[in-house]
Amino acid sequence: MSPRSASVNEELRRRSRERLLQAAVELVDEHGYEATTLGDIADRAGSARGLVSYYFPGKRQLVQSAVHRLMHRTLEEALEREPHTEDGRERLARAIDAILGLARDRPVLMRQHMAGLLQAEGFMPCPEQRRLAELLSDTVARYGSEDVAADYPILRALLMGAVYAALIPGASMPVPVLRAELFQRYGLDRESGVPPESESGTQARERDLSRFFATEERPGNP
């Protein structure tokens, strides 16, 4: 049997990595961070346990990459949903709703993610995070920013702050209130984006996570 080509090996590695990302998101969402082990993740992904360390230095890095993948794919889907639009204000509204929607629909997962960012190792750049940053920066540019380098970090901080406020145990703020505050700050119509009470917003909460970790090649994927 002839050896596999470099391209085939690369495709197999990519698929293995994506299965690990999906398994990490699913298990942390179901059981929490502390109760999820690297062995659990490898088993769910159908991978050898030693393979996890080939792609990720540890559990924290794996989970952070997995959540960033979920975030950028959620954002990507929201920005490109029908009817497609190039209107910067509508795209910003969709971006805000996409991120707040994750806080509303995946509270365990997003709470663990925020807690991880506050650990000693803190924020760890990865391909998934870079894609998320690209999408948000592009959204800021289309909104009309004249200084994306300055305005993107502000949007990122506001979104992170809103997610944090929505998830504080015992003192959380309602997502619609946080949404209204962000929409007012950016001068957005409350009917734009995907309002939480809309039919499409309800449908989004009923779908699983697998579409965000499809193993087929997609343009622009990390």
PDB file of C-alpha atoms in Angstrom:
ATOM      1  CA  MET A   1       0.000   0.000   0.000  1.00  0.00           C
ATOM      2  CA  SER A   2       1.444   3.360  -0.993  1.00  0.00           C
ATOM      3  CA  PRO A   3       1.912   5.957   1.761  1.00  0.00           C
ATOM      4  CA  ARG A   4      -0.671   8.695   2.108  1.00  0.00           C
ATOM      5  CA  SER A   5       0.103  12.012   0.443  1.00  0.00           C
ATOM      6  CA  ALA A   6       0.944  15.116   2.476  1.00  0.00           C
ATOM      7  CA  SER A   7      -2.407  16.663   1.551  1.00  0.00           C
ATOM      8  CA  VAL A   8      -4.324  13.615   2.783  1.00  0.00           C
ATOM      9  CA  ASN A   9      -2.383  13.623   6.060  1.00  0.00           C
ATOM     10  CA  GLU A  10      -3.089  17.318   6.504  1.00  0.00           C
ATOM     11  CA  GLU A  11      -6.801  16.761   5.925  1.00  0.00           C
ATOM     12  CA  LEU A  12      -6.868  13.955   8.482  1.00  0.00           C
ATOM     13  CA  ARG A  13      -5.115  16.167  11.034  1.00  0.00           C
ATOM     14  CA  ARG A  14      -7.579  18.985  10.398  1.00  0.00           C
ATOM     15  CA  ARG A  15     -10.546  16.682  10.889  1.00  0.00           C
ATOM     16  CA  SER A  16      -9.086  15.230  14.084  1.00  0.00           C
ATOM     17  CA  ARG A  17      -8.546  18.716  15.496  1.00  0.00           C
ATOM     18  CA  GLU A  18     -12.097  19.777  14.653  1.00  0.00           C
ATOM     19  CA  ARG A  19     -13.549  16.671  16.299  1.00  0.00           C
ATOM     20  CA  LEU A  20     -11.625  17.518  19.469  1.00  0.00           C
ATOM     21  CA  LEU A  21     -12.922  21.103  19.393  1.00  0.00           C
ATOM     22  CA  GLN A  22     -16.498  19.922  18.992  1.00  0.00           C
ATOM     23  CA  ALA A  23     -16.152  17.333  21.749  1.00  0.00           C
ATOM     24  CA  ALA A  24     -14.699  19.942  24.121  1.00  0.00           C
ATOM     25  CA  VAL A  25     -17.589  22.341  23.530  1.00  0.00           C
ATOM     26  CA  GLU A  26     -20.214  19.632  23.936  1.00  0.00           C
ATOM     27  CA  LEU A  27     -18.790  18.179  27.136  1.00  0.00           C
ATOM     28  CA  VAL A  28     -18.115  21.486  28.883  1.00  0.00           C
ATOM     29  CA  ASP A  29     -21.589  22.659  27.901  1.00  0.00           C
ATOM     30  CA  GLU A  30     -23.072  19.460  29.353  1.00  0.00           C
ATOM     31  CA  HIS A  31     -20.949  18.952  32.473  1.00  0.00           C
ATOM     32  CA  GLY A  32     -18.848  22.046  33.136  1.00  0.00           C
ATOM     33  CA  TYR A  33     -15.110  22.590  32.857  1.00  0.00           C
ATOM     34  CA  GLU A  34     -13.898  20.887  36.034  1.00  0.00           C
ATOM     35  CA  ALA A  35     -15.924  17.712  35.433  1.00  0.00           C
ATOM     36  CA  THR A  36     -14.603  17.351  31.877  1.00  0.00           C
ATOM     37  CA  THR A  37     -11.243  15.621  31.422  1.00  0.00           C
ATOM     38  CA  LEU A  38      -8.973  15.446  28.412  1.00  0.00           C
ATOM     39  CA  GLY A  39      -9.682  11.731  28.358  1.00  0.00           C
ATOM     40  CA  ASP A  40     -13.417  12.432  28.150  1.00  0.00           C
ATOM     41  CA  ILE A  41     -12.835  14.804  25.250  1.00  0.00           C
ATOM     42  CA  ALA A  42     -10.626  12.323  23.387  1.00  0.00           C
ATOM     43  CA  ASP A  43     -13.185   9.556  23.899  1.00  0.00           C
ATOM     44  CA  ARG A  44     -16.065  11.709  22.645  1.00  0.00           C
ATOM     45  CA  ALA A  45     -13.996  12.715  19.608  1.00  0.00           C
ATOM     46  CA  GLY A  46     -12.987   9.126  18.891  1.00  0.00           C
ATOM     47  CA  SER A  47      -9.313  10.076  19.139  1.00  0.00           C
ATOM     48  CA  ALA A  48      -6.332   8.588  20.911  1.00  0.00           C
ATOM     49  CA  ARG A  49      -5.783  10.403  24.204  1.00  0.00           C
ATOM     50  CA  GLY A  50      -2.188  11.194  23.355  1.00  0.00           C
ATOM     51  CA  LEU A  51      -3.353  13.008  20.232  1.00  0.00           C
ATOM     52  CA  VAL A  52      -4.874  15.830  22.285  1.00  0.00           C
ATOM     53  CA  SER A  53      -1.453  17.042  23.418  1.00  0.00           C
ATOM     54  CA  TYR A  54      -0.282  17.037  19.799  1.00  0.00           C
ATOM     55  CA  TYR A  55      -2.703  19.860  19.028  1.00  0.00           C
ATOM     56  CA  PHE A  56      -3.106  21.640  22.376  1.00  0.00           C
ATOM     57  CA  PRO A  57      -0.770  22.289  25.339  1.00  0.00           C
ATOM     58  CA  GLY A  58      -3.559  21.561  27.835  1.00  0.00           C
ATOM     59  CA  LYS A  59      -7.251  21.514  28.612  1.00  0.00           C
ATOM     60  CA  ARG A  60      -7.564  25.259  29.115  1.00  0.00           C
ATOM     61  CA  GLN A  61      -6.089  26.005  25.679  1.00  0.00           C
ATOM     62  CA  LEU A  62      -8.286  23.364  24.039  1.00  0.00           C
ATOM     63  CA  VAL A  63     -11.482  24.685  25.602  1.00  0.00           C
ATOM     64  CA  GLN A  64     -10.618  28.290  24.853  1.00  0.00           C
ATOM     65  CA  SER A  65      -9.958  27.425  21.194  1.00  0.00           C
ATOM     66  CA  ALA A  66     -13.185  25.419  21.065  1.00  0.00           C
ATOM     67  CA  VAL A  67     -15.292  28.281  22.401  1.00  0.00           C
ATOM     68  CA  HIS A  68     -13.603  30.755  20.064  1.00  0.00           C
ATOM     69  CA  ARG A  69     -14.477  28.390  17.203  1.00  0.00           C
ATOM     70  CA  LEU A  70     -18.099  28.334  18.328  1.00  0.00           C
ATOM     71  CA  MET A  71     -18.097  32.128  18.646  1.00  0.00           C
ATOM     72  CA  HIS A  72     -16.596  32.853  15.242  1.00  0.00           C
ATOM     73  CA  ARG A  73     -18.798  30.337  13.451  1.00  0.00           C
ATOM     74  CA  THR A  74     -21.888  31.693  15.238  1.00  0.00           C
ATOM     75  CA  LEU A  75     -20.888  35.209  14.253  1.00  0.00           C
ATOM     76  CA  GLU A  76     -20.092  34.158  10.699  1.00  0.00           C
ATOM     77  CA  GLU A  77     -23.476  32.485  10.339  1.00  0.00           C
ATOM     78  CA  ALA A  78     -25.292  35.528  11.720  1.00  0.00           C
ATOM     79  CA  LEU A  79     -23.499  37.957   9.417  1.00  0.00           C
ATOM     80  CA  GLU A  80     -24.150  35.905   6.292  1.00  0.00           C
ATOM     81  CA  ARG A  81     -27.692  34.718   6.960  1.00  0.00           C
ATOM     82  CA  GLU A  82     -30.495  35.552   4.531  1.00  0.00           C
ATOM     83  CA  PRO A  83     -31.423  38.115   3.560  1.00  0.00           C
ATOM     84  CA  HIS A  84     -27.763  38.899   2.919  1.00  0.00           C
ATOM     85  CA  THR A  85     -26.799  42.491   3.576  1.00  0.00           C
ATOM     86  CA  GLU A  86     -23.770  44.732   3.249  1.00  0.00           C
ATOM     87  CA  ASP A  87     -25.345  47.385   5.486  1.00  0.00           C
ATOM     88  CA  GLY A  88     -22.872  48.067   8.281  1.00  0.00           C
ATOM     89  CA  ARG A  89     -25.467  48.934  10.905  1.00  0.00           C
ATOM     90  CA  GLU A  90     -27.451  45.753  10.298  1.00  0.00           C
ATOM     91  CA  ARG A  91     -24.285  43.658  10.403  1.00  0.00           C
ATOM     92  CA  LEU A  92     -23.253  45.216  13.715  1.00  0.00           C
ATOM     93  CA  ALA A  93     -26.710  44.480  15.123  1.00  0.00           C
ATOM     94  CA  ARG A  94     -26.385  40.865  14.000  1.00  0.00           C
ATOM     95  CA  ALA A  95     -22.935  40.623  15.583  1.00  0.00           C
ATOM     96  CA  ILE A  96     -24.169  41.909  18.938  1.00  0.00           C
ATOM     97  CA  ASP A  97     -27.135  39.534  18.887  1.00  0.00           C
ATOM     98  CA  ALA A  98     -24.929  36.585  17.957  1.00  0.00           C
ATOM     99  CA  ILE A  99     -22.563  37.041  20.904  1.00  0.00           C
ATOM    100  CA  LEU A 100     -25.303  37.860  23.418  1.00  0.00           C
ATOM    101  CA  GLY A 101     -27.226  34.874  22.089  1.00  0.00           C
ATOM    102  CA  LEU A 102     -24.414  32.570  23.164  1.00  0.00           C
ATOM    103  CA  ALA A 103     -24.551  33.973  26.691  1.00  0.00           C
ATOM    104  CA  ARG A 104     -28.291  33.369  26.741  1.00  0.00           C
ATOM    105  CA  ASP A 105     -28.284  29.905  25.117  1.00  0.00           C
ATOM    106  CA  ARG A 106     -24.988  28.423  26.381  1.00  0.00           C
ATOM    107  CA  PRO A 107     -24.582  29.914  29.871  1.00  0.00           C
ATOM    108  CA  VAL A 108     -22.493  27.070  31.328  1.00  0.00           C
ATOM    109  CA  LEU A 109     -20.095  27.066  28.403  1.00  0.00           C
ATOM    110  CA  MET A 110     -19.730  30.842  28.214  1.00  0.00           C
ATOM    111  CA  ARG A 111     -19.393  31.225  31.989  1.00  0.00           C
ATOM    112  CA  GLN A 112     -16.546  28.702  31.968  1.00  0.00           C
ATOM    113  CA  HIS A 113     -14.954  30.540  29.056  1.00  0.00           C
ATOM    114  CA  MET A 114     -15.062  33.893  30.854  1.00  0.00           C
ATOM    115  CA  ALA A 115     -13.657  32.294  34.008  1.00  0.00           C
ATOM    116  CA  GLY A 116     -10.820  30.808  31.971  1.00  0.00           C
ATOM    117  CA  LEU A 117      -9.878  34.223  30.621  1.00  0.00           C
ATOM    118  CA  LEU A 118      -9.416  35.414  34.204  1.00  0.00           C
ATOM    119  CA  GLN A 119      -7.029  32.591  35.110  1.00  0.00           C
ATOM    120  CA  ALA A 120      -3.293  33.175  35.402  1.00  0.00           C
ATOM    121  CA  GLU A 121      -2.597  32.115  31.808  1.00  0.00           C
ATOM    122  CA  GLY A 122      -5.393  34.398  30.659  1.00  0.00           C
ATOM    123  CA  PHE A 123      -6.095  35.091  27.024  1.00  0.00           C
ATOM    124  CA  MET A 124      -4.307  32.750  24.620  1.00  0.00           C
ATOM    125  CA  PRO A 125      -4.272  33.610  20.898  1.00  0.00           C
ATOM    126  CA  CYS A 126      -5.209  30.799  18.542  1.00  0.00           C
ATOM    127  CA  PRO A 127      -6.423  30.466  14.929  1.00  0.00           C
ATOM    128  CA  GLU A 128     -10.046  30.455  16.085  1.00  0.00           C
ATOM    129  CA  GLN A 129      -9.607  33.653  18.067  1.00  0.00           C
ATOM    130  CA  ARG A 130      -7.865  35.352  15.146  1.00  0.00           C
ATOM    131  CA  ARG A 131     -10.806  34.527  12.875  1.00  0.00           C
ATOM    132  CA  LEU A 132     -13.211  35.953  15.462  1.00  0.00           C
ATOM    133  CA  ALA A 133     -11.131  39.133  15.614  1.00  0.00           C
ATOM    134  CA  GLU A 134     -11.131  39.414  11.815  1.00  0.00           C
ATOM    135  CA  LEU A 135     -14.916  39.159  11.657  1.00  0.00           C
ATOM    136  CA  LEU A 136     -15.473  41.729  14.397  1.00  0.00           C
ATOM    137  CA  SER A 137     -12.908  44.108  12.909  1.00  0.00           C
ATOM    138  CA  ASP A 138     -14.587  43.835   9.510  1.00  0.00           C
ATOM    139  CA  THR A 139     -17.947  44.528  11.156  1.00  0.00           C
ATOM    140  CA  VAL A 140     -16.568  47.658  12.804  1.00  0.00           C
ATOM    141  CA  ALA A 141     -15.123  48.813   9.473  1.00  0.00           C
ATOM    142  CA  ARG A 142     -18.423  48.290   7.645  1.00  0.00           C
ATOM    143  CA  TYR A 143     -20.241  50.132  10.400  1.00  0.00           C
ATOM    144  CA  GLY A 144     -18.213  53.156   9.350  1.00  0.00           C
ATOM    145  CA  SER A 145     -15.325  53.341  11.786  1.00  0.00           C
ATOM    146  CA  GLU A 146     -12.511  55.636  10.726  1.00  0.00           C
ATOM    147  CA  ASP A 147     -10.119  53.982  13.178  1.00  0.00           C
ATOM    148  CA  VAL A 148     -10.788  50.259  13.314  1.00  0.00           C
ATOM    149  CA  ALA A 149      -7.640  49.596  15.348  1.00  0.00           C
ATOM    150  CA  ALA A 150      -9.084  51.728  18.152  1.00  0.00           C
ATOM    151  CA  ASP A 151     -12.790  50.924  17.765  1.00  0.00           C
ATOM    152  CA  TYR A 152     -12.533  47.138  17.473  1.00  0.00           C
ATOM    153  CA  PRO A 153     -11.052  46.680  20.993  1.00  0.00           C
ATOM    154  CA  ILE A 154     -13.831  48.859  22.394  1.00  0.00           C
ATOM    155  CA  LEU A 155     -16.517  46.727  20.768  1.00  0.00           C
ATOM    156  CA  ARG A 156     -14.768  43.578  21.972  1.00  0.00           C
ATOM    157  CA  ALA A 157     -14.605  44.938  25.524  1.00  0.00           C
ATOM    158  CA  LEU A 158     -18.259  45.964  25.475  1.00  0.00           C
ATOM    159  CA  LEU A 159     -19.335  42.543  24.245  1.00  0.00           C
ATOM    160  CA  MET A 160     -17.202  40.754  26.823  1.00  0.00           C
ATOM    161  CA  GLY A 161     -18.571  43.019  29.543  1.00  0.00           C
ATOM    162  CA  ALA A 162     -22.138  42.332  28.453  1.00  0.00           C
ATOM    163  CA  VAL A 163     -21.556  38.566  28.406  1.00  0.00           C
ATOM    164  CA  TYR A 164     -19.992  38.761  31.857  1.00  0.00           C
ATOM    165  CA  ALA A 165     -22.922  40.809  33.176  1.00  0.00           C
ATOM    166  CA  ALA A 166     -25.396  38.290  31.753  1.00  0.00           C
ATOM    167  CA  LEU A 167     -23.666  35.374  33.475  1.00  0.00           C
ATOM    168  CA  ILE A 168     -22.822  36.556  36.999  1.00  0.00           C
ATOM    169  CA  PRO A 169     -24.491  34.031  39.329  1.00  0.00           C
ATOM    170  CA  GLY A 170     -27.011  35.769  41.553  1.00  0.00           C
ATOM    171  CA  ALA A 171     -26.551  39.192  39.976  1.00  0.00           C
ATOM    172  CA  SER A 172     -27.030  38.646  36.261  1.00  0.00           C
ATOM    173  CA  MET A 173     -28.583  41.262  34.007  1.00  0.00           C
ATOM    174  CA  PRO A 174     -31.237  40.288  31.431  1.00  0.00           C
ATOM    175  CA  VAL A 175     -29.880  39.915  27.903  1.00  0.00           C
ATOM    176  CA  PRO A 176     -32.604  42.199  26.423  1.00  0.00           C
ATOM    177  CA  VAL A 177     -31.495  45.004  28.759  1.00  0.00           C
ATOM    178  CA  LEU A 178     -27.849  44.575  27.787  1.00  0.00           C
ATOM    179  CA  ARG A 179     -28.842  44.429  24.114  1.00  0.00           C
ATOM    180  CA  ALA A 180     -30.827  47.659  24.401  1.00  0.00           C
ATOM    181  CA  GLU A 181     -27.854  49.402  25.999  1.00  0.00           C
ATOM    182  CA  LEU A 182     -25.460  48.312  23.250  1.00  0.00           C
ATOM    183  CA  PHE A 183     -27.948  49.170  20.511  1.00  0.00           C
ATOM    184  CA  GLN A 184     -28.428  52.628  21.993  1.00  0.00           C
ATOM    185  CA  ARG A 185     -24.683  53.194  22.186  1.00  0.00           C
ATOM    186  CA  TYR A 186     -24.254  52.393  18.500  1.00  0.00           C
ATOM    187  CA  GLY A 187     -27.513  54.006  17.357  1.00  0.00           C
ATOM    188  CA  LEU A 188     -29.066  50.764  16.098  1.00  0.00           C
ATOM    189  CA  ASP A 189     -32.749  50.090  15.493  1.00  0.00           C
ATOM    190  CA  ARG A 190     -34.071  47.551  18.019  1.00  0.00           C
ATOM    191  CA  GLU A 191     -35.828  45.698  15.202  1.00  0.00           C
ATOM    192  CA  SER A 192     -32.553  45.102  13.363  1.00  0.00           C
ATOM    193  CA  GLY A 193     -30.381  42.050  13.953  1.00  0.00           C
ATOM    194  CA  VAL A 194     -32.145  39.078  15.526  1.00  0.00           C
ATOM    195  CA  PRO A 195     -34.282  40.302  18.451  1.00  0.00           C
ATOM    196  CA  PRO A 196     -34.471  37.673  21.240  1.00  0.00           C
ATOM    197  CA  GLU A 197     -38.253  37.451  20.895  1.00  0.00           C
ATOM    198  CA  SER A 198     -38.160  36.858  17.127  1.00  0.00           C
ATOM    199  CA  GLU A 199     -38.998  33.508  15.536  1.00  0.00           C
ATOM    200  CA  SER A 200     -35.494  33.134  14.098  1.00  0.00           C
ATOM    201  CA  GLY A 201     -34.017  33.789  17.524  1.00  0.00           C
ATOM    202  CA  THR A 202     -36.173  31.009  18.993  1.00  0.00           C
ATOM    203  CA  GLN A 203     -35.199  28.607  16.216  1.00  0.00           C
ATOM    204  CA  ALA A 204     -31.498  29.288  16.778  1.00  0.00           C
ATOM    205  CA  ARG A 205     -31.800  28.110  20.390  1.00  0.00           C
ATOM    206  CA  GLU A 206     -33.224  24.770  19.264  1.00  0.00           C
ATOM    207  CA  ARG A 207     -30.335  23.728  17.024  1.00  0.00           C
ATOM    208  CA  ASP A 208     -27.299  21.700  18.059  1.00  0.00           C
ATOM    209  CA  LEU A 209     -23.635  22.661  17.764  1.00  0.00           C
ATOM    210  CA  SER A 210     -22.440  20.202  15.135  1.00  0.00           C
ATOM    211  CA  ARG A 211     -22.825  22.568  12.169  1.00  0.00           C
ATOM    212  CA  PHE A 212     -20.139  24.812  13.655  1.00  0.00           C
ATOM    213  CA  PHE A 213     -17.586  22.013  13.568  1.00  0.00           C
ATOM    214  CA  ALA A 214     -18.231  20.502  10.142  1.00  0.00           C
ATOM    215  CA  THR A 215     -15.222  18.622   8.890  1.00  0.00           C
ATOM    216  CA  GLU A 216     -15.517  19.653   5.255  1.00  0.00           C
ATOM    217  CA  GLU A 217     -13.148  22.332   4.021  1.00  0.00           C
ATOM    218  CA  ARG A 218     -14.637  25.826   4.043  1.00  0.00           C
ATOM    219  CA  PRO A 219     -13.124  29.014   2.593  1.00  0.00           C
ATOM    220  CA  GLY A 220     -11.536  31.163   5.263  1.00  0.00           C
ATOM    221  CA  ASN A 221     -11.406  28.429   7.901  1.00  0.00           C
ATOM    222  CA  PRO A 222      -8.400  28.450  10.201  1.00  0.00           C
TER     223      PRO A 222
END
